[in-house]
Structure formats: C-alpha cells, structure tokens
Short mmCIF file of C-alpha atoms and ligand atoms in Angstrom, two decimals:
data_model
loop_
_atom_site.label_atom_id
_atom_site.label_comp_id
_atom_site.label_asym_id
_atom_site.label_seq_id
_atom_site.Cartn_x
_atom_site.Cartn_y
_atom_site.Cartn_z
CA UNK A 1 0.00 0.00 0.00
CA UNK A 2 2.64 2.14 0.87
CA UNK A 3 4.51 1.39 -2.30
CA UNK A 4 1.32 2.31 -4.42
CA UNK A 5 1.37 5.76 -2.82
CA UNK A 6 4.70 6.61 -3.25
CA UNK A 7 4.00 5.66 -7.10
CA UNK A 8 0.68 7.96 -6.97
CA UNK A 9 2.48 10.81 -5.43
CA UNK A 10 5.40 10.25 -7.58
CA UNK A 11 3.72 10.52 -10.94
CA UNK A 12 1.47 13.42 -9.89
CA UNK A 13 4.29 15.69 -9.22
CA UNK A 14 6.06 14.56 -12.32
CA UNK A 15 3.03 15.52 -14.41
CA UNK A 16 2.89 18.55 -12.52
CA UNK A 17 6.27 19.37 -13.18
CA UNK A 18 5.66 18.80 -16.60
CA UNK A 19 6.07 21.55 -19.37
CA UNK A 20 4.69 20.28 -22.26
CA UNK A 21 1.92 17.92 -23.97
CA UNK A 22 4.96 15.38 -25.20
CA UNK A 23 6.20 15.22 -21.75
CA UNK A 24 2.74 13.02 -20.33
CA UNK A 25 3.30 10.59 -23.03
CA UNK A 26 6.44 9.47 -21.21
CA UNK A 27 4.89 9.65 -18.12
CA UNK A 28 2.16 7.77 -18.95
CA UNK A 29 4.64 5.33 -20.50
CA UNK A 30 7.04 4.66 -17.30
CA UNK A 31 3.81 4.57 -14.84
CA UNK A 32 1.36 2.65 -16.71
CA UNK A 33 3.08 1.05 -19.83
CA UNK A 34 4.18 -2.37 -19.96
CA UNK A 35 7.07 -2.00 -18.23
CA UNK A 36 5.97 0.63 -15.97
CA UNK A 37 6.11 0.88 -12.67
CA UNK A 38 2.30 0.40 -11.85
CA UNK A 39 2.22 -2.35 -13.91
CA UNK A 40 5.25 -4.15 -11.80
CA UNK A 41 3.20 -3.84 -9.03
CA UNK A 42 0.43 -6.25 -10.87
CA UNK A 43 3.03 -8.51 -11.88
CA UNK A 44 3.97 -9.15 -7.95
CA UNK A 45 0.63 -10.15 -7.05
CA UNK A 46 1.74 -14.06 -7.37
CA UNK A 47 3.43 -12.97 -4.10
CA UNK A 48 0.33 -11.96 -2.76
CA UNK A 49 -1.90 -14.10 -0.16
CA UNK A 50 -4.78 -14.99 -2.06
CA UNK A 51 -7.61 -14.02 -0.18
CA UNK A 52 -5.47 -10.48 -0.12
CA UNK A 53 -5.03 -10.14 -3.79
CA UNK A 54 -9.11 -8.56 -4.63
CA UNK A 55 -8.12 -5.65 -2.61
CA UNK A 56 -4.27 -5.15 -3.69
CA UNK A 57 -6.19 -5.53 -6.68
CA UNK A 58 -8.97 -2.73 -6.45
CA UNK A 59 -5.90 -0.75 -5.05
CA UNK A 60 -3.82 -0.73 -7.88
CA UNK A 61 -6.93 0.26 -10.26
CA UNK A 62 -7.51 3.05 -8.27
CA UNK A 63 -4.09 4.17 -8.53
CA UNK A 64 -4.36 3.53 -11.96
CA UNK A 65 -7.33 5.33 -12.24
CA UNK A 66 -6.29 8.38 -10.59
CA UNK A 67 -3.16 8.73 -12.59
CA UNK A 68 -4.83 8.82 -15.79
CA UNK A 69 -7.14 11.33 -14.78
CA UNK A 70 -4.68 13.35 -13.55
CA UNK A 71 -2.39 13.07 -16.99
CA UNK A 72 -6.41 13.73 -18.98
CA UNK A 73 -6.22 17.09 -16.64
CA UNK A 74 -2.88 17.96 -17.54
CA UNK A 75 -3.56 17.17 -21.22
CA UNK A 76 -6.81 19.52 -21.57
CA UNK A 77 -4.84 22.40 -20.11
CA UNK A 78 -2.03 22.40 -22.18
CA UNK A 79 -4.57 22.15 -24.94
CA UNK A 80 -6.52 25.08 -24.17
CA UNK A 81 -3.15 27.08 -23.59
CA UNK A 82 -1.96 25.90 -27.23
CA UNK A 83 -5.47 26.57 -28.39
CA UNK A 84 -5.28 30.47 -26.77
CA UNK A 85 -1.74 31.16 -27.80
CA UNK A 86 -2.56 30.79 -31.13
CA UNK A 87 -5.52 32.47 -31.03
CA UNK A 88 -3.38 35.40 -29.94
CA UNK A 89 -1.29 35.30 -32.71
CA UNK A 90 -4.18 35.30 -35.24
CA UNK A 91 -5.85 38.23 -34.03
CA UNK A 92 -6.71 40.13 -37.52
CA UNK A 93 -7.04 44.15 -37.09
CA UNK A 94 -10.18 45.08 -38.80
CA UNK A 95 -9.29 48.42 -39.03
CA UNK A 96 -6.81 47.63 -41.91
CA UNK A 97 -7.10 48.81 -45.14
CA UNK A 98 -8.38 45.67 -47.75
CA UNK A 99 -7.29 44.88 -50.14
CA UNK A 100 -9.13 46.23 -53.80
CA UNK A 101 -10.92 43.30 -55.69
CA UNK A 102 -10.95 44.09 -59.30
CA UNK A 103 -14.07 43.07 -61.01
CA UNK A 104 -14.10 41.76 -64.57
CA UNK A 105 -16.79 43.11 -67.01
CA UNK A 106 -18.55 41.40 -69.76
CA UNK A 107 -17.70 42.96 -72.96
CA UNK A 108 -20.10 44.77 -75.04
CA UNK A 109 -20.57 42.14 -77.45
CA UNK A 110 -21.29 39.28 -74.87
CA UNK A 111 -23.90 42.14 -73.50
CA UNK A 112 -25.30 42.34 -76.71
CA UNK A 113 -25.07 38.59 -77.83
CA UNK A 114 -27.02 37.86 -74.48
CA UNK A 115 -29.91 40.07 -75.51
CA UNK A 116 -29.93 38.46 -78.58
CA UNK A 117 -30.36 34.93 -77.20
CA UNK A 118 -32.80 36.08 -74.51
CA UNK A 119 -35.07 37.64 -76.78
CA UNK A 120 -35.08 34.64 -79.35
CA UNK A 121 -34.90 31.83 -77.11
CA UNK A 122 -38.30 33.94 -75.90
CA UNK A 123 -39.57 33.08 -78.83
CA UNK A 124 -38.70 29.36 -78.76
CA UNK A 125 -35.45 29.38 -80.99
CA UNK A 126 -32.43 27.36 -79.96
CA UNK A 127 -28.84 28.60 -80.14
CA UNK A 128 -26.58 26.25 -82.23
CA UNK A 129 -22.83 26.19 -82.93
CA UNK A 130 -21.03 26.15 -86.48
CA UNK A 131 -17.67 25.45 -87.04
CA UNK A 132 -15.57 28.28 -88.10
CA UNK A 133 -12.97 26.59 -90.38
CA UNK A 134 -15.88 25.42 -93.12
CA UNK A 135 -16.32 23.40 -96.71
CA UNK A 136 -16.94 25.88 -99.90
CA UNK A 137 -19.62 23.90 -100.08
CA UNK A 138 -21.34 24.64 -96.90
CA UNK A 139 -20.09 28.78 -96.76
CA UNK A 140 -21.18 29.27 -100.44
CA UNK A 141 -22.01 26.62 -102.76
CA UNK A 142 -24.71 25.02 -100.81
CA UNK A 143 -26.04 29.09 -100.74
CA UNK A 144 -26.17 29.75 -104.22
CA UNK A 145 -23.44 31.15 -104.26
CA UNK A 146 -22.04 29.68 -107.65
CA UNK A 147 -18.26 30.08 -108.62
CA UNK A 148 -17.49 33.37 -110.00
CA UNK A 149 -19.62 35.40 -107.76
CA UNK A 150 -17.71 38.10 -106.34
CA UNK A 151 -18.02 36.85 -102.39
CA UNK A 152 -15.80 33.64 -103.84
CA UNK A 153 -12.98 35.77 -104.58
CA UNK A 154 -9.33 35.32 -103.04
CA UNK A 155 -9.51 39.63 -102.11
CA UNK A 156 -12.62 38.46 -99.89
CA UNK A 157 -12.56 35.28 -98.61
CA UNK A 158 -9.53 33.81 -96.56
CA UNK A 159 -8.76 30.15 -98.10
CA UNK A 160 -6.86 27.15 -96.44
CA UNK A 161 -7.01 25.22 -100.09
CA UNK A 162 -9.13 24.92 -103.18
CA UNK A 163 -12.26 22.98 -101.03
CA UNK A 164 -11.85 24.93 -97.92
CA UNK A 165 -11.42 28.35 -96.01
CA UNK A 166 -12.40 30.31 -93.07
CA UNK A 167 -16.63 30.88 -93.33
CA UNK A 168 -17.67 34.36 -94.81
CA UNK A 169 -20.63 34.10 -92.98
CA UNK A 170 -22.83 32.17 -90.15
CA UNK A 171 -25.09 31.89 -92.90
CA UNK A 172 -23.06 28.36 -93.65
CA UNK A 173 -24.96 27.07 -90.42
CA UNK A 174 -28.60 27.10 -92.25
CA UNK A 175 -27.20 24.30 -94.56
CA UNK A 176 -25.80 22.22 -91.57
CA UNK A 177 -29.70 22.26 -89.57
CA UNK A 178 -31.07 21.54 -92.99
CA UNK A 179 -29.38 18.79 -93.54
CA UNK A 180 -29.56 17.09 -90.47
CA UNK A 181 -33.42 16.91 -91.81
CA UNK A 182 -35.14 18.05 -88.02
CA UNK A 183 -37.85 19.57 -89.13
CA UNK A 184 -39.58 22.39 -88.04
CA UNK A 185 -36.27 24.69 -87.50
CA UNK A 186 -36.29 27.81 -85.09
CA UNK A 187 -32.99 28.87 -84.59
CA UNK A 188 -30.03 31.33 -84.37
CA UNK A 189 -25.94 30.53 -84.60
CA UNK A 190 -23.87 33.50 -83.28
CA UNK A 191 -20.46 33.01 -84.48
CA UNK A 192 -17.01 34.53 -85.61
CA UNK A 193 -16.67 34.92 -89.66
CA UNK A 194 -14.11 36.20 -91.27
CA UNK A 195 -13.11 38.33 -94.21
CA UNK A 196 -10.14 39.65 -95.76
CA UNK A 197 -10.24 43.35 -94.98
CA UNK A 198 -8.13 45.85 -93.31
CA UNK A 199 -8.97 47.00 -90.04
CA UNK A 200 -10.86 50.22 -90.01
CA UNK A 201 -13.18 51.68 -88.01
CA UNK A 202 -15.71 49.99 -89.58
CA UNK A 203 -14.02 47.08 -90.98
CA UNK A 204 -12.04 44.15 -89.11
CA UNK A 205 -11.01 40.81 -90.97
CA UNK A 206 -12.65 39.00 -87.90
CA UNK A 207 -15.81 39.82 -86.42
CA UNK A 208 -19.13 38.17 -85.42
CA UNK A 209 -22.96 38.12 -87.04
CA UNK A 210 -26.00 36.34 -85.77
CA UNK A 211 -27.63 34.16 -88.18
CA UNK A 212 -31.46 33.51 -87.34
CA UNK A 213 -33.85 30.70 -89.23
CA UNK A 214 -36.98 29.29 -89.27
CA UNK A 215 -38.32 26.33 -91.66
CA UNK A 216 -41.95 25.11 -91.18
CA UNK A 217 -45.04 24.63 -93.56
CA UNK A 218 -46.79 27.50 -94.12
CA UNK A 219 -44.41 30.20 -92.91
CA UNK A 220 -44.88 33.42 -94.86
CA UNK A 221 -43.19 36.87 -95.22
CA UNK A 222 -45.48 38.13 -93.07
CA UNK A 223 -43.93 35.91 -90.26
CA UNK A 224 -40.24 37.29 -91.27
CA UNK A 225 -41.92 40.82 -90.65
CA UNK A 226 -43.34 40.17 -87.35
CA UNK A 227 -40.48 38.51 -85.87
CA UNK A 228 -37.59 40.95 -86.80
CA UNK A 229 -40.17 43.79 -85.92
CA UNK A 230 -40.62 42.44 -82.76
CA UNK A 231 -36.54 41.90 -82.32
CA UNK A 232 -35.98 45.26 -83.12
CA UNK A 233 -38.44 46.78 -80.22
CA UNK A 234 -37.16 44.32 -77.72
CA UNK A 235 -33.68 45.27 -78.61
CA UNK A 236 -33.71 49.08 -78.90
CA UNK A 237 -37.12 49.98 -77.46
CA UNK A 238 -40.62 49.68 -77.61
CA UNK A 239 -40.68 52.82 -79.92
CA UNK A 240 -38.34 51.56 -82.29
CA UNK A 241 -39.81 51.65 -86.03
CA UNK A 242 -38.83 49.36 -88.53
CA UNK A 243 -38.53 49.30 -92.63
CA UNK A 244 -37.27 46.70 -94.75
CA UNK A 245 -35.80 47.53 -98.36
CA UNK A 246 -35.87 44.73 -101.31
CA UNK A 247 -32.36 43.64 -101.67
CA UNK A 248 -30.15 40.62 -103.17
CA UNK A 249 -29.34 37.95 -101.64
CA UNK A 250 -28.32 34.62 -103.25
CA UNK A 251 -29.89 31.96 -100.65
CA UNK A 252 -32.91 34.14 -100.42
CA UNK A 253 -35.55 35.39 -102.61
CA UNK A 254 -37.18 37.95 -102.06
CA UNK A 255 -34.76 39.39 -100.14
CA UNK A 256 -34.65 42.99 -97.92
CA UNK A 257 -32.55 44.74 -95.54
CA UNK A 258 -34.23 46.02 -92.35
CA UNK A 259 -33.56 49.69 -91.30
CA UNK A 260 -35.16 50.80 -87.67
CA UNK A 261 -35.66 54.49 -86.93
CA UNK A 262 -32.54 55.81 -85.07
CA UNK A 263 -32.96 55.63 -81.74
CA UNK A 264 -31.17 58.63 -80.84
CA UNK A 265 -33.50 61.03 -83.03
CA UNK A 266 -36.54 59.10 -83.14
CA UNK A 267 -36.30 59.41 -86.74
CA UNK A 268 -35.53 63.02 -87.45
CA UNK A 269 -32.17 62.52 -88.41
CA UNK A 270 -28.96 63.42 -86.27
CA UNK A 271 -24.93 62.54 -86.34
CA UNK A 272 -25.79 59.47 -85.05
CA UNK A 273 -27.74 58.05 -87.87
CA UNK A 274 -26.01 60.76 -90.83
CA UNK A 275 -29.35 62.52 -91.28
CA UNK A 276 -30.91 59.33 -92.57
CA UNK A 277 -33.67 58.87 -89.19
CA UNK A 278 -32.56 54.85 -90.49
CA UNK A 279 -30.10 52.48 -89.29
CA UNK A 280 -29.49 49.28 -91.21
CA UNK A 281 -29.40 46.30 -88.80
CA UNK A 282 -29.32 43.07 -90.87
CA UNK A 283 -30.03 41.55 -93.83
CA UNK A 284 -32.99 38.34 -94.56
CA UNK A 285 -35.68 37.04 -96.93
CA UNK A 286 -37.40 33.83 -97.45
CA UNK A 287 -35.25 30.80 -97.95
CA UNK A 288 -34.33 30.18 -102.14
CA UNK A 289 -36.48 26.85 -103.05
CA UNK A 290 -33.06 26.23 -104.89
CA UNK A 291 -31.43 26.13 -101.14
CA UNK A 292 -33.70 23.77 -99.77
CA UNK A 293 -33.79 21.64 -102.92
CA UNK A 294 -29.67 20.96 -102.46
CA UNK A 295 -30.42 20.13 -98.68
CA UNK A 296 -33.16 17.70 -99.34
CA UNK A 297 -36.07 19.66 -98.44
CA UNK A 298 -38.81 19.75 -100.43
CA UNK A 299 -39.71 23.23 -101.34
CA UNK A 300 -43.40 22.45 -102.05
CA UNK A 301 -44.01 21.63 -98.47
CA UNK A 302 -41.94 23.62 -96.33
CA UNK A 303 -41.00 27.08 -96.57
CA UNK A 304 -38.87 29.70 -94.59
CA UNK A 305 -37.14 32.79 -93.27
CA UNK A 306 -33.41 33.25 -92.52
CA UNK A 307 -31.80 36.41 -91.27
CA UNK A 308 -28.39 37.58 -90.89
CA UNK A 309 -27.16 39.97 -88.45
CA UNK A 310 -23.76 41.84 -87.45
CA UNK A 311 -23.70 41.39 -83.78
CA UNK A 312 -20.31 44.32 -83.69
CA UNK A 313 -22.77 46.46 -85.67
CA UNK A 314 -25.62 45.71 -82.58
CA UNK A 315 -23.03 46.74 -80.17
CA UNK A 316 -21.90 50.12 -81.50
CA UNK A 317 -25.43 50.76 -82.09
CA UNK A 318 -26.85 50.29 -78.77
CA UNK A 319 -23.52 51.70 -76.91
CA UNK A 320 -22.89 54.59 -79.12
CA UNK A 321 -19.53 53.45 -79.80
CA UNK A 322 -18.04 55.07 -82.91
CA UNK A 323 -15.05 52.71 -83.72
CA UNK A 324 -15.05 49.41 -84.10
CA UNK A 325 -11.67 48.63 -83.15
CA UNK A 326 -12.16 49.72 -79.44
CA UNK A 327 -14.23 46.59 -79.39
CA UNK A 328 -10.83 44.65 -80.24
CA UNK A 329 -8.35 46.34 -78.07
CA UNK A 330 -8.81 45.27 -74.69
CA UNK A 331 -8.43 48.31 -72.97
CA UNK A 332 -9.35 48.42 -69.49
CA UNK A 333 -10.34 52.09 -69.39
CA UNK A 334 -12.82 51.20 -72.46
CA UNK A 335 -14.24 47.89 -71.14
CA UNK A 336 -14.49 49.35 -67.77
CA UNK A 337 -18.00 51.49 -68.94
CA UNK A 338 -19.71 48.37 -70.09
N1 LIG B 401 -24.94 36.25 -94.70
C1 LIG B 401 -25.30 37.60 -95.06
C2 LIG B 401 -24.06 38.47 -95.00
O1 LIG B 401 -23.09 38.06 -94.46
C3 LIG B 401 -26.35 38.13 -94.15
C4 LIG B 401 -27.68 37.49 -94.41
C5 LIG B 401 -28.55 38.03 -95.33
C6 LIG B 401 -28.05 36.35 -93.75
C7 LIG B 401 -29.80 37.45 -95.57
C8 LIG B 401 -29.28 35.74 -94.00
C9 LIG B 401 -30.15 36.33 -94.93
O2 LIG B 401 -29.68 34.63 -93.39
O3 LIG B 401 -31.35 35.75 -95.14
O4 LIG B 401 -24.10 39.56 -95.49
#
C-alpha cells in the first residue's frame, strides 16, 4: 500500500512538473506502460496471499485510475493554452485597409449577344454552334453562291485550299440544320466569320454576325416581318420603327434589308444616324427553293425565313460606340463602362 502511494504521489508531481503535452506521453509510459512501474506492481501479485489479492487488486486500479485522470487534466490544459496562444497570434485588425478586388466586365458584345439569345430563345429558338474553319460547299455553294460570284474571290474570302477556307458568314450554319433533316427549324448561330479586310473603323477581318432561321409549312413573309419587328423593339425599345428595303441575296428570294428608326432622333435625323432617321441592322428574306432543294427539303411543303445579323454592328449601335476597333483592343479604361 505504501509502495502504491509513493508511485501515486510520484507521478502526480512529475506531471505537474511537466512543461509540455509530449512530456505526459512518457509519463504515462514509465507509470502505466508495460514495463511501468504500476504495472510491476500487478506482476507481484503471485506474491500476494490470495484471499489479499481482490483488494491489492482494487488498489492498484484506483491508482491507476487516478493517474490517468490526472495526466487527462494535464492534457486539456495544455490544450486550451496551445489553443489560446494561437488564437493570440491570429488576431486580424479590422481596421486595416483591404485589399481592392478588381471586377471583370462582360464585354459589349457578350452584353449584346445575351440580348440576342434572350429575346429569341423567348420566342422558342435554340442557339446552335457552327464550325468556323468550313467546306466551300457549306459557306457558299450550298447558298447559291455559284463560282465566280464576287463573295468567292481570293480579295474576300480567306482560303486554307481549293475545297476549304475560313466561313464568310454564319449563314453556312442554315445548310448544316437543314441537312440534319429536323424539321420544323427555329434557330439562331452567333459566331465569328471572317473576311479579308483591313482594319478600319468599320471594318475588321474577324468579327461576329448572328444568323437567325426558321423552316416550317406555311411560314410566310409576313412571319419574317413580325419577328424581326418584334426583335428590333425588344432590342432598342418599344418605340423603335422598322422598314425593310428589297435587296439581293443569293440563298434568299425575295430578299430585304431592315432599317429601324434611329434611336437617338426618333427618326428626325442626327450625327448618329447621318441625317438618314434609319439604321441598317441586318439583312434576310425567305429561304431560295433552290437552297432547300440541295439540302433535301422539299420546297413544295416547307418554306422559310433566314436572317443575318452583325452582332459588332448591334453593339456600336446600342452603346454609341463610334469605332469598331475599341471593341478589339482590350483596354481596361474602355471595357471598364460596359
Ligand atoms: N450572310 C449575309 C451576310 O453576311 C447576311 C444574311 C442576309 C443572312 C440574308 C441571312 C439572310 O440569313 O437571309 O451579309
């Protein structure tokens, strides 16, 4: 008994003593591990008379016991004083200056492009994808576009060979849904075409149009009209007047442009629109019979509108932007407004 409280007292003051959490593990070790001193004491109890050994028995739990509660003590409270210390050292000073997050913009294309899609997926269109790099065949032939027409030539059109170059237009898209013979179409493809010009302010060999069409029995010019008029309020307001002008177009017959009044003036004329009260916005018509004949749609049964718009044209419009290549030159201090 005595023995067993000299070990008790023993290992308490050694884990008082004790400076640090590593310290109890060796403590714990030479009391109660398997060659520690408590454990000795259980290893004598062959020595013991046997109607002594249940209560040299309960003793030496008890010490046991009372050790490891005392190291479980020791351990929380040099836990909590870690715990503390570093909570000191983390203290963070609110009244410090932070630190300036820079936040991107979208540029005024994307803006644009996203009106674009909201207003015609409104209207139930999907948005497809065309590929850039294209077949003559898809970017002209498959248009109408016969060899010798002016678009074809090498001053125009960038070329990677004889059978392939780098599409004119989005309009190379209409023959790709066509083909894949879903029928009815409602869609638009935004995309990047490309032409060989010099950059100007109005001109860039790379830039992006919208190309919009719908294929159904019984659709009519009527529907062309209403849709594009419809566009054109959502996209420059609800006062926005539109006129469309007969033009030429080879994968469309008739074919028109479609002005809307200038939404600066109202239609007076200004700066803005050179006097004219009329901005040109795209071009469109009803799909050539030819064009769905070389797609495999029969032109007896289904007819159609297509429209073709320049989305960098949109974005100057509707910004008030006066040169194009601003849009091109990544300059903070000009994407910064948008
Ligand atoms: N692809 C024509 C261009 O680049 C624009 C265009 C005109 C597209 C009429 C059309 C359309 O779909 O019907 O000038």
């Amino acid at each position: 008994m005595e023995n067993l409280d000299k070990i008790v007292e023993d290992a308490l003051s050694r884990i008082q003593k004790s400076e640090q959490l590593e310290a109890l593990n060796d403590i714990k070790t030479s009391f109660l591990g398997k060659k520690g001193q408590l454990t000795a004491v259980l290893k004598g109890m062959k020595d013991v008379a046997p109607e002594d050994r249940p209560k040299v028995g309960q003793m030496v739990n008890d010490a046991r016991q009372k050790i490891e509660q005392l190291l479980d003590e020791k351990r929380t409270e040099f836990e909590r004083a870690k715990r503390e210390a570093r909570m000191r050292s983390e203290v963070i000073d609110v009244t410090l200056p932070g630190k300036k997050l820079n936040l991107g913009h979208r540029h005024p294309n994307t803006i644009a492009l996203e009106e674009i899609e909201r207003i015609f997926v409104g209207m139930g269109y999907e948005v497809v994808d065309g590929p850039e790099i294209e077949y003559d065949y898809y970017n002209f032939e498959a248009l109408n576009i016969p060899d010798g027409h002016p678009a074809k030539d090498e001053q125009d059109t960038f070329y990677i060979n004889d059978k392939i170059l780098l599409r004119t237009q989005t309009s190379s898209v209409q023959v790709h849904m066509m083909e894949q013979g879903r029928l009815p179409i409602r869609m638009i493809s935004p995309g990047r075409v490309f032409r060989s010009d010099d950059v100007d302010a109005t001109h860039s060999p790379s830039f992006h149009q919208v190309e919009g069409m719908v294929v159904d029995k019984h659709i009519t010019f009527a529907d062309l009209k209403g849709t594009l008029e419809l566009f054109a309020r959502k996209m420059f307001g609800e006062n926005t007047k539109v006129k469309f002008r007969p033009h030429h177009f080879p994968f469309t017959e008739p074919s028109a442009e479609m002005d809307v009044s200038c939404f600066k003036c109202g239609g007076k004329g200004c700066r803005f629109c050179k006097g004219e009260g009329w901005i040109e916005i795209l071009g469109c018509g009803m799909v050539h019979p030819h064009v769905f004949e070389m797609s495999g749609i029969d032109p007896e049964e289904y007819t159609g509108f297509a429209f073709g718009v320049g989305l960098e044209r949109i974005a100057l419009l509707k910004y008030e932007i006066d040169d194009m290549r601003l849009l091109y030159e990544n300059d903070i201090r000009f994407l910064s407004q948008f």
